[in-house]
């Protein structure tokens, strides 16, 4: 059978560029296959950008030979797969005083989850509005999110690695059905080339299908863990505050071991047992095959007839569209789902309450009160913890702020000394600020101190409402809010 366009003089000399085009999309597409069931088995199509893929993932292979073929830093698999490299928000321990300027990629994923969930429309919102305070001073609206962790029995005693179960919890039929479209069309292009005896194009397309399928299988055969340090069993509570994007405070409450999953955690990607396996070499060989594919395209496609070139180009176009679709998937959202599924959270969900406070000062007071593990505990301990948080989150080098922090420390000492079954109402407790020390201040500083005192009172009001809301709905989600 004679192929169409057999006698055409036109030649699609594209062999020199097809190995470079579409490489970024293909790499991005591979980064999402760890989060879907069966995705590693669905790479049987002639993907564009074979040279770029080989150069990127060839660095996973660890030996002098592979380093010579694919030079560059031997990055950890987690970084190459997009599960490392982001800078996390700073963290301050309320009891321990631990200060971390960067909580790493896991801290970034967790903070982003909390921030997005707090403003997500898909979660219900229970608002408690105090009409008497609608005219309160507002500077910068602050979000405060309280997340409760709890200690859980470890299934891997003696290690600090938590295995993360990969795969979407939803039905895998939809991604499988979508993947079958480019796979089927690529095979159809290959069959058409065979029917019309376009053997050069037939061989290049078939070899590309095999190379990409094998590479996807080996690269997708990884195990993902969450690494977190195990502190001493005598460590104090790990309560602390994450500051995210200057407008969100995330109060983490629980044991230090549980909270370390977030503030000191790290994604670890391993191929084989303890990361020592021939899989790394197999990835190297698959990278070599992709490089060979690029060279084969370079020489064989130009000598193929026009119909074979069109079929080859069609297979690449179909594969590029599919890779672009996979690249559009929000991989950070997939990481957030994976992380939140395995964190030691109370009631196995991100329990807590989102609040929006009118000023940063009121937000800090509220977060501080929520973060203290025992307001009926030792007064001096609570005062020292409060001073550390206030110095960390608010200015300290002016006379007015120094006076304000002294007032707050005094109120926390008074609140801790009073033996109440629960914190007193705002109108009855120490945070009513019946009087405070503004002696020796100029008139402008007195007015500023009054505003700051009002902010502190407002922060305590929100704290009291928060306790009432938790009593009425003990399992409320992060979508609950006070406005």
Coordinates of C-alpha atoms in Angstrom, one line a residue:
X1 CA 0.0 0.0 0.0
X2 CA 1.4 3.4 -1.0
X3 CA 1.6 6.0 1.7
X4 CA -0.2 9.3 1.3
X5 CA 2.0 12.2 0.1
X6 CA 4.5 9.7 -1.1
X7 CA 5.7 11.9 -4.0
X8 CA 5.5 15.2 -2.1
X9 CA 8.7 17.3 -2.3
X10 CA 8.0 19.0 1.0
X11 CA 10.0 17.7 4.0
X12 CA 9.3 18.4 7.6
X13 CA 12.9 18.6 8.9
X14 CA 11.9 18.8 12.6
X15 CA 14.3 16.2 14.0
X16 CA 16.7 18.7 15.4
X17 CA 14.2 20.5 17.7
X18 CA 11.7 17.9 18.8
X19 CA 14.0 16.7 21.5
X20 CA 14.0 20.1 23.2
X21 CA 10.4 21.2 22.8
X22 CA 7.9 20.4 25.5
X23 CA 10.5 19.2 28.0
X24 CA 9.4 21.5 30.9
X25 CA 5.8 20.3 30.6
X26 CA 6.9 16.7 30.6
X27 CA 9.0 17.2 33.7
X28 CA 6.2 18.9 35.4
X29 CA 3.8 16.1 34.4
X30 CA 6.1 13.5 36.0
X31 CA 6.1 15.4 39.3
X32 CA 2.4 14.7 39.9
X33 CA 2.4 11.0 39.2
X34 CA 3.3 10.1 42.8
X35 CA -0.1 11.3 44.0
X36 CA -2.3 9.2 41.7
X37 CA -2.9 5.5 41.8
X38 CA -1.5 3.7 38.7
X39 CA 0.0 6.9 37.2
X40 CA 3.4 5.3 36.9
X41 CA 1.9 2.6 34.6
X42 CA 0.4 5.2 32.3
X43 CA 3.4 6.7 30.6
X44 CA 3.2 4.7 27.3
X45 CA 3.1 7.6 24.8
X46 CA 5.8 9.3 22.7
X47 CA 6.5 12.3 24.9
X48 CA 8.3 15.4 23.5
X49 CA 11.4 16.8 25.2
X50 CA 13.2 13.5 25.6
X51 CA 16.6 15.3 25.9
X52 CA 15.4 17.7 28.6
X53 CA 13.8 14.8 30.6
X54 CA 17.0 12.7 30.4
X55 CA 19.1 15.7 31.5
X56 CA 16.9 16.5 34.4
X57 CA 16.2 13.0 35.9
X58 CA 19.5 11.6 34.9
X59 CA 20.9 13.3 37.9
X60 CA 19.0 10.9 40.1
X61 CA 21.4 8.1 39.1
X62 CA 24.3 8.0 41.5
X63 CA 27.6 6.8 40.3
X64 CA 30.7 8.3 38.7
X65 CA 29.6 7.0 35.3
X66 CA 26.2 8.7 35.5
X67 CA 27.7 11.9 36.9
X68 CA 29.9 12.0 33.9
X69 CA 27.1 11.5 31.4
X70 CA 24.6 13.8 33.3
X71 CA 26.8 16.4 35.1
X72 CA 25.4 18.6 37.8
X73 CA 24.6 18.5 41.5
X74 CA 23.1 15.2 42.7
X75 CA 20.0 16.8 44.2
X76 CA 17.9 14.7 46.6
X77 CA 15.0 13.0 44.8
X78 CA 12.5 15.1 46.9
X79 CA 13.9 18.3 45.4
X80 CA 13.9 17.0 41.8
X81 CA 10.3 15.9 42.3
X82 CA 9.2 19.3 43.6
X83 CA 8.8 18.1 47.3
X84 CA 11.6 20.2 48.7
X85 CA 13.0 23.7 48.2
X86 CA 10.4 26.1 49.6
X87 CA 11.1 28.3 52.6
X88 CA 8.6 27.9 55.4
X89 CA 7.3 30.6 57.8
X90 CA 9.2 31.4 61.0
X91 CA 8.2 29.6 64.2
X92 CA 8.4 30.6 67.9
X93 CA 7.9 28.1 70.7
X94 CA 5.8 29.6 73.5
X95 CA 7.2 27.4 76.3
X96 CA 10.6 26.3 74.9
X97 CA 11.4 29.7 73.3
X98 CA 12.7 27.8 70.3
X99 CA 13.0 30.2 67.3
X100 CA 13.2 28.9 63.7
X101 CA 13.5 31.4 60.9
X102 CA 12.7 28.8 58.3
X103 CA 10.5 25.8 58.9
X104 CA 11.3 24.4 55.5
X105 CA 9.1 22.9 52.7
X106 CA 6.8 21.0 55.1
X107 CA 6.1 24.1 57.1
X108 CA 5.4 26.0 53.9
X109 CA 2.9 23.4 52.7
X110 CA 1.2 23.3 56.2
X111 CA 0.9 27.1 56.5
X112 CA -0.4 27.3 52.9
X113 CA -3.1 24.7 53.7
X114 CA -4.2 26.6 56.8
X115 CA -4.2 29.9 55.0
X116 CA -6.2 28.6 52.0
X117 CA -8.6 26.6 54.1
X118 CA -9.4 29.6 56.3
X119 CA -10.6 31.6 53.3
X120 CA -12.1 28.6 51.3
X121 CA -15.8 28.9 50.4
X122 CA -16.3 25.2 50.4
X123 CA -16.1 25.1 54.2
X124 CA -18.9 26.2 56.5
X125 CA -18.5 29.3 58.5
X126 CA -20.1 30.0 62.0
X127 CA -19.7 33.7 62.6
X128 CA -20.1 35.3 66.0
X129 CA -20.3 39.1 65.5
X130 CA -20.3 41.5 68.4
X131 CA -22.3 44.5 67.2
X132 CA -21.0 46.7 70.0
X133 CA -17.5 46.5 68.6
X134 CA -18.2 47.1 64.9
X135 CA -16.7 50.6 65.2
X136 CA -13.5 49.4 66.9
X137 CA -10.2 50.7 65.5
X138 CA -8.9 48.6 62.6
X139 CA -5.4 48.8 61.2
X140 CA -4.5 45.5 59.4
X141 CA -6.9 42.6 59.6
X142 CA -5.1 39.6 60.9
X143 CA -6.1 35.9 60.6
X144 CA -5.5 33.7 63.6
X145 CA -5.8 29.9 63.2
X146 CA -5.6 27.5 66.0
X147 CA -4.6 23.9 65.2
X148 CA -4.6 21.1 67.8
X149 CA -2.1 18.2 67.5
X150 CA -2.1 15.1 69.7
X151 CA 0.4 12.4 70.4
X152 CA -0.3 9.1 68.6
X153 CA 1.3 5.7 68.8
X154 CA 4.0 5.2 66.2
X155 CA 3.9 2.3 63.9
X156 CA 7.7 2.5 63.3
X157 CA 9.2 2.6 66.8
X158 CA 12.9 3.6 66.9
X159 CA 12.7 5.7 63.7
X160 CA 11.8 9.3 62.9
X161 CA 10.2 8.5 59.5
X162 CA 6.5 8.3 58.8
X163 CA 5.6 6.5 55.6
X164 CA 3.2 8.5 53.5
X165 CA 0.6 6.4 51.6
X166 CA 0.6 7.7 48.1
X167 CA -2.3 7.6 45.7
X168 CA -5.4 9.7 45.4
X169 CA -8.2 8.5 47.7
X170 CA -10.7 9.0 44.9
X171 CA -11.5 6.5 42.2
X172 CA -8.6 6.1 39.8
X173 CA -10.8 5.4 36.8
X174 CA -11.0 9.1 35.6
X175 CA -7.2 9.6 35.3
X176 CA -6.8 6.2 33.8
X177 CA -9.5 6.9 31.2
X178 CA -7.9 10.3 30.4
X179 CA -4.4 8.7 30.0
X180 CA -5.8 6.1 27.6
X181 CA -6.6 8.8 25.1
X182 CA -3.0 9.8 24.3
X183 CA -1.8 6.2 24.7
X184 CA -4.4 5.0 22.2
X185 CA -3.7 7.8 19.7
X186 CA 0.1 7.3 19.9
X187 CA -0.4 3.6 19.2
X188 CA -2.7 4.4 16.3
X189 CA 0.0 6.7 14.8
X190 CA 2.5 3.9 15.1
X191 CA 0.1 1.4 13.5
X192 CA -0.6 3.7 10.6
X193 CA 3.1 4.2 10.0
X194 CA 3.5 0.4 9.9
X195 CA 0.5 -0.1 7.5
X196 CA 2.0 2.4 5.0
X197 CA 5.6 1.1 5.5
X198 CA 6.9 4.2 7.1
X199 CA 9.4 2.2 9.1
X200 CA 11.6 5.0 10.2
X201 CA 8.7 6.9 11.7
X202 CA 7.3 3.6 13.0
X203 CA 10.5 2.7 14.8
X204 CA 11.0 6.2 16.3
X205 CA 7.4 6.5 17.6
X206 CA 7.4 2.9 19.1
X207 CA 10.8 3.5 20.7
X208 CA 9.6 6.8 22.1
X209 CA 6.5 5.1 23.6
X210 CA 8.7 2.4 25.2
X211 CA 11.3 4.9 26.5
X212 CA 8.8 7.2 28.2
X213 CA 6.7 4.3 29.7
X214 CA 9.8 2.8 31.2
X215 CA 11.1 6.1 32.5
X216 CA 7.7 6.9 34.1
X217 CA 7.6 3.5 35.8
X218 CA 11.1 3.8 37.4
X219 CA 10.7 7.4 38.4
X220 CA 7.3 6.8 39.8
X221 CA 8.5 3.8 41.9
X222 CA 9.5 5.9 44.8
X223 CA 8.5 5.8 48.5
X224 CA 7.7 9.0 50.3
X225 CA 8.3 9.6 54.0
X226 CA 7.9 12.4 56.4
X227 CA 11.1 12.8 58.5
X228 CA 10.7 14.5 61.9
X229 CA 13.1 14.6 64.9
X230 CA 12.0 12.8 68.1
X231 CA 12.6 15.0 71.1
X232 CA 13.2 13.9 74.7
X233 CA 10.1 12.4 76.3
X234 CA 10.6 15.0 79.1
X235 CA 10.3 18.0 76.7
X236 CA 7.8 20.7 77.5
X237 CA 4.6 21.2 75.4
X238 CA 5.5 22.2 71.9
X239 CA 2.9 25.0 71.7
X240 CA 4.1 27.7 69.3
X241 CA 3.2 30.2 66.6
X242 CA 3.9 30.2 62.9
X243 CA 3.8 33.6 61.2
X244 CA 2.7 33.3 57.6
X245 CA 2.7 36.2 55.1
X246 CA 2.6 38.9 57.8
X247 CA -1.2 38.6 58.0
X248 CA -1.7 35.2 59.5
X249 CA -0.7 33.6 62.8
X250 CA -1.1 29.9 63.2
X251 CA -1.2 28.7 66.8
X252 CA 0.0 25.1 67.0
X253 CA -0.9 23.3 70.3
X254 CA 0.2 19.9 71.4
X255 CA 3.3 17.9 72.3
X256 CA 6.7 18.8 70.8
X257 CA 7.0 15.4 69.1
X258 CA 3.7 16.0 67.3
X259 CA 4.4 19.6 66.3
X260 CA 7.9 18.7 65.1
X261 CA 6.1 17.0 62.1
X262 CA 5.4 20.5 60.8
X263 CA 8.1 22.8 62.1
X264 CA 11.0 20.4 61.7
X265 CA 9.6 17.9 59.2
X266 CA 11.0 17.1 55.8
X267 CA 9.8 15.1 52.8
X268 CA 12.1 12.2 52.0
X269 CA 11.8 10.4 48.7
X270 CA 13.6 7.0 48.4
X271 CA 14.0 4.4 45.7
X272 CA 14.4 1.0 47.1
X273 CA 15.2 -0.1 50.7
X274 CA 16.8 2.7 52.6
X275 CA 17.5 4.5 49.3
X276 CA 20.1 1.9 48.2
X277 CA 18.8 0.1 45.3
X278 CA 19.4 -0.7 41.7
X279 CA 16.4 1.5 40.8
X280 CA 18.8 4.4 40.7
X281 CA 20.8 2.7 38.0
X282 CA 17.6 1.7 36.2
X283 CA 16.7 5.4 36.1
X284 CA 20.2 6.1 34.7
X285 CA 19.6 3.5 31.9
X286 CA 16.1 5.0 31.2
X287 CA 17.8 8.4 30.9
X288 CA 20.3 6.9 28.4
X289 CA 17.4 5.4 26.4
X290 CA 15.7 8.9 26.3
X291 CA 19.0 10.4 25.0
X292 CA 19.2 7.7 22.4
X293 CA 15.6 8.5 21.4
X294 CA 16.6 12.1 20.9
X295 CA 19.6 11.0 18.7
X296 CA 17.4 8.6 16.7
X297 CA 14.8 11.4 16.0
X298 CA 17.6 13.6 14.9
X299 CA 18.8 11.2 12.2
X300 CA 15.8 9.1 11.2
X301 CA 12.8 11.6 11.0
X302 CA 14.4 13.7 8.3
X303 CA 14.8 10.7 6.0
X304 CA 11.3 9.5 6.6
X305 CA 8.6 10.4 4.1
X306 CA 6.2 13.2 4.6
X307 CA 3.4 11.0 5.9
X308 CA 5.6 9.4 8.5
X309 CA 6.8 12.8 9.6
X310 CA 3.2 14.0 10.0
X311 CA 2.4 10.9 12.1
X312 CA 5.4 11.5 14.3
X313 CA 4.6 15.1 14.7
X314 CA 1.0 14.2 15.5
X315 CA 2.1 11.8 18.2
X316 CA 4.2 14.5 19.8
X317 CA 1.4 17.1 19.6
X318 CA -1.1 14.7 21.3
X319 CA 1.5 13.9 24.0
X320 CA 2.3 17.5 24.6
X321 CA -1.4 18.3 25.1
X322 CA -1.6 15.5 27.7
X323 CA 1.6 16.7 29.4
X324 CA 0.2 20.2 29.5
X325 CA -2.9 18.9 31.2
X326 CA -0.9 17.1 33.8
X327 CA 1.3 20.2 34.3
X328 CA -1.8 22.2 35.1
X329 CA -2.6 20.1 38.1
X330 CA -1.9 22.0 41.4
X331 CA 0.9 19.8 42.8
X332 CA 1.2 21.9 45.9
X333 CA -2.5 21.1 46.6
X334 CA -1.7 17.4 46.2
X335 CA 1.2 17.8 48.7
X336 CA -1.1 19.5 51.1
X337 CA -3.6 16.7 51.0
X338 CA -0.9 14.1 51.4
X339 CA 0.6 16.0 54.4
X340 CA -2.6 16.7 56.2
X341 CA -3.7 13.1 55.8
X342 CA -0.7 11.9 57.9
X343 CA -0.2 14.6 60.5
X344 CA -1.0 13.7 64.1
X345 CA -4.0 16.0 64.3
X346 CA -6.7 15.9 67.0
X347 CA -9.7 13.8 65.9
X348 CA -7.8 13.1 62.7
X349 CA -8.8 16.5 61.3
X350 CA -7.4 20.0 61.3
X351 CA -9.5 21.1 64.2
X352 CA -9.5 24.7 65.2
X353 CA -11.1 28.1 64.6
X354 CA -10.3 30.8 62.2
X355 CA -10.6 34.3 63.6
X356 CA -10.2 37.7 62.0
X357 CA -9.0 40.4 64.4
X358 CA -8.9 44.1 63.6
X359 CA -5.3 44.8 64.5
X360 CA -2.0 42.9 64.8
X361 CA -1.8 43.8 68.5
X362 CA -5.2 42.2 69.4
X363 CA -4.2 39.2 67.2
X364 CA -1.0 38.6 69.1
X365 CA -2.8 38.9 72.5
X366 CA -5.4 36.3 71.4
X367 CA -2.8 34.0 69.9
X368 CA -0.7 34.2 73.1
X369 CA -3.6 33.4 75.3
X370 CA -4.6 30.4 73.1
X371 CA -1.0 29.2 73.0
X372 CA -0.3 29.1 76.7
X373 CA -0.9 25.5 77.7
X374 CA -2.1 26.2 81.2
X375 CA -3.4 29.6 82.2
X376 CA -4.0 28.3 85.7
X377 CA -0.4 27.2 85.9
X378 CA 2.7 28.9 87.3
X379 CA 2.2 32.7 87.0
X380 CA 5.9 33.4 86.5
X381 CA 6.3 30.8 83.8
X382 CA 3.3 32.2 81.9
X383 CA 4.7 35.7 82.2
X384 CA 8.1 34.7 80.8
X385 CA 6.4 32.9 78.0
X386 CA 4.2 35.9 77.2
X387 CA 7.2 38.2 77.2
X388 CA 9.0 36.0 74.7
X389 CA 6.1 35.9 72.3
X390 CA 5.5 39.7 72.5
X391 CA 9.1 40.5 71.9
X392 CA 9.1 38.2 68.9
X393 CA 6.0 39.4 67.2
X394 CA 5.7 43.1 68.3
X395 CA 8.0 46.1 68.6
X396 CA 10.0 46.4 71.8
X397 CA 12.4 49.4 71.4
X398 CA 10.0 52.2 72.3
X399 CA 8.8 53.5 75.7
X400 CA 5.1 53.0 74.9
X401 CA 5.5 49.4 73.7
X402 CA 7.6 48.6 76.7
X403 CA 4.9 50.0 79.0
X404 CA 2.2 48.1 77.2
X405 CA 4.1 44.8 77.4
X406 CA 4.6 45.3 81.1
X407 CA 0.8 45.8 81.5
X408 CA 0.0 42.6 79.5
X409 CA 2.5 40.7 81.6
X410 CA 0.9 42.0 84.8
X411 CA -2.6 40.9 83.6
X412 CA -1.4 37.4 82.6
X413 CA 0.2 37.1 86.1
X414 CA -3.1 38.2 87.7
X415 CA -5.1 35.9 85.4
X416 CA -2.8 32.9 86.2
X417 CA -3.0 33.6 90.0
X418 CA -6.8 33.6 90.1
X419 CA -8.2 30.1 90.6
X420 CA -11.2 30.1 88.2
X421 CA -12.8 27.0 86.7
X422 CA -12.5 28.9 83.4
X423 CA -11.2 32.4 82.4
X424 CA -13.5 35.1 83.7
X425 CA -15.7 37.1 81.4
X426 CA -14.1 40.3 79.8
X427 CA -16.2 42.5 82.1
X428 CA -15.0 40.8 85.2
X429 CA -11.4 39.6 84.6
X430 CA -8.1 41.4 84.7
X431 CA -8.2 42.3 81.0
X432 CA -10.9 44.9 81.7
X433 CA -8.0 47.3 82.4
X434 CA -9.9 49.4 84.9
X435 CA -6.6 51.3 85.3
X436 CA -3.2 51.2 83.8
X437 CA 0.1 53.1 84.2
X438 CA 0.5 56.0 81.7
X439 CA 2.4 58.3 84.0
X440 CA 5.4 60.1 82.5
X441 CA 4.2 59.8 78.9
X442 CA 3.5 62.7 76.6
X443 CA 0.0 63.2 75.4
X444 CA 0.5 61.5 72.0
X445 CA 2.0 58.4 73.7
X446 CA -0.8 58.2 76.2
X447 CA -3.3 58.1 73.3
X448 CA -1.3 55.4 71.6
X449 CA -1.0 53.4 74.8
X450 CA -4.8 53.6 75.2
X451 CA -5.3 52.3 71.7
X452 CA -2.9 49.4 72.4
X453 CA -4.8 48.7 75.7
X454 CA -8.1 48.6 73.8
X455 CA -6.5 46.1 71.4
X456 CA -5.4 43.9 74.2
X457 CA -9.0 44.0 75.7
X458 CA -10.4 43.1 72.3
X459 CA -7.9 40.2 72.0
X460 CA -9.2 38.8 75.3
X461 CA -12.8 39.2 74.2
X462 CA -12.1 37.1 71.2
X463 CA -10.3 34.5 73.4
X464 CA -13.4 34.3 75.7
X465 CA -15.7 33.8 72.6
X466 CA -13.3 31.2 71.2
X467 CA -13.6 29.2 74.4
X468 CA -17.4 29.3 74.3
X469 CA -17.4 28.3 70.6
X470 CA -15.2 25.3 71.3
X471 CA -17.4 24.2 74.1
X472 CA -20.5 24.4 71.9
X473 CA -18.8 22.8 68.9
X474 CA -15.8 20.8 70.1
X475 CA -15.1 19.3 66.7
X476 CA -15.5 22.4 64.6
X477 CA -13.2 22.7 61.6
X478 CA -10.9 25.4 60.4
X479 CA -13.7 27.0 58.5
X480 CA -15.3 28.2 61.8
X481 CA -14.7 31.9 62.3
X482 CA -15.4 34.8 64.5
X483 CA -15.7 38.1 62.7

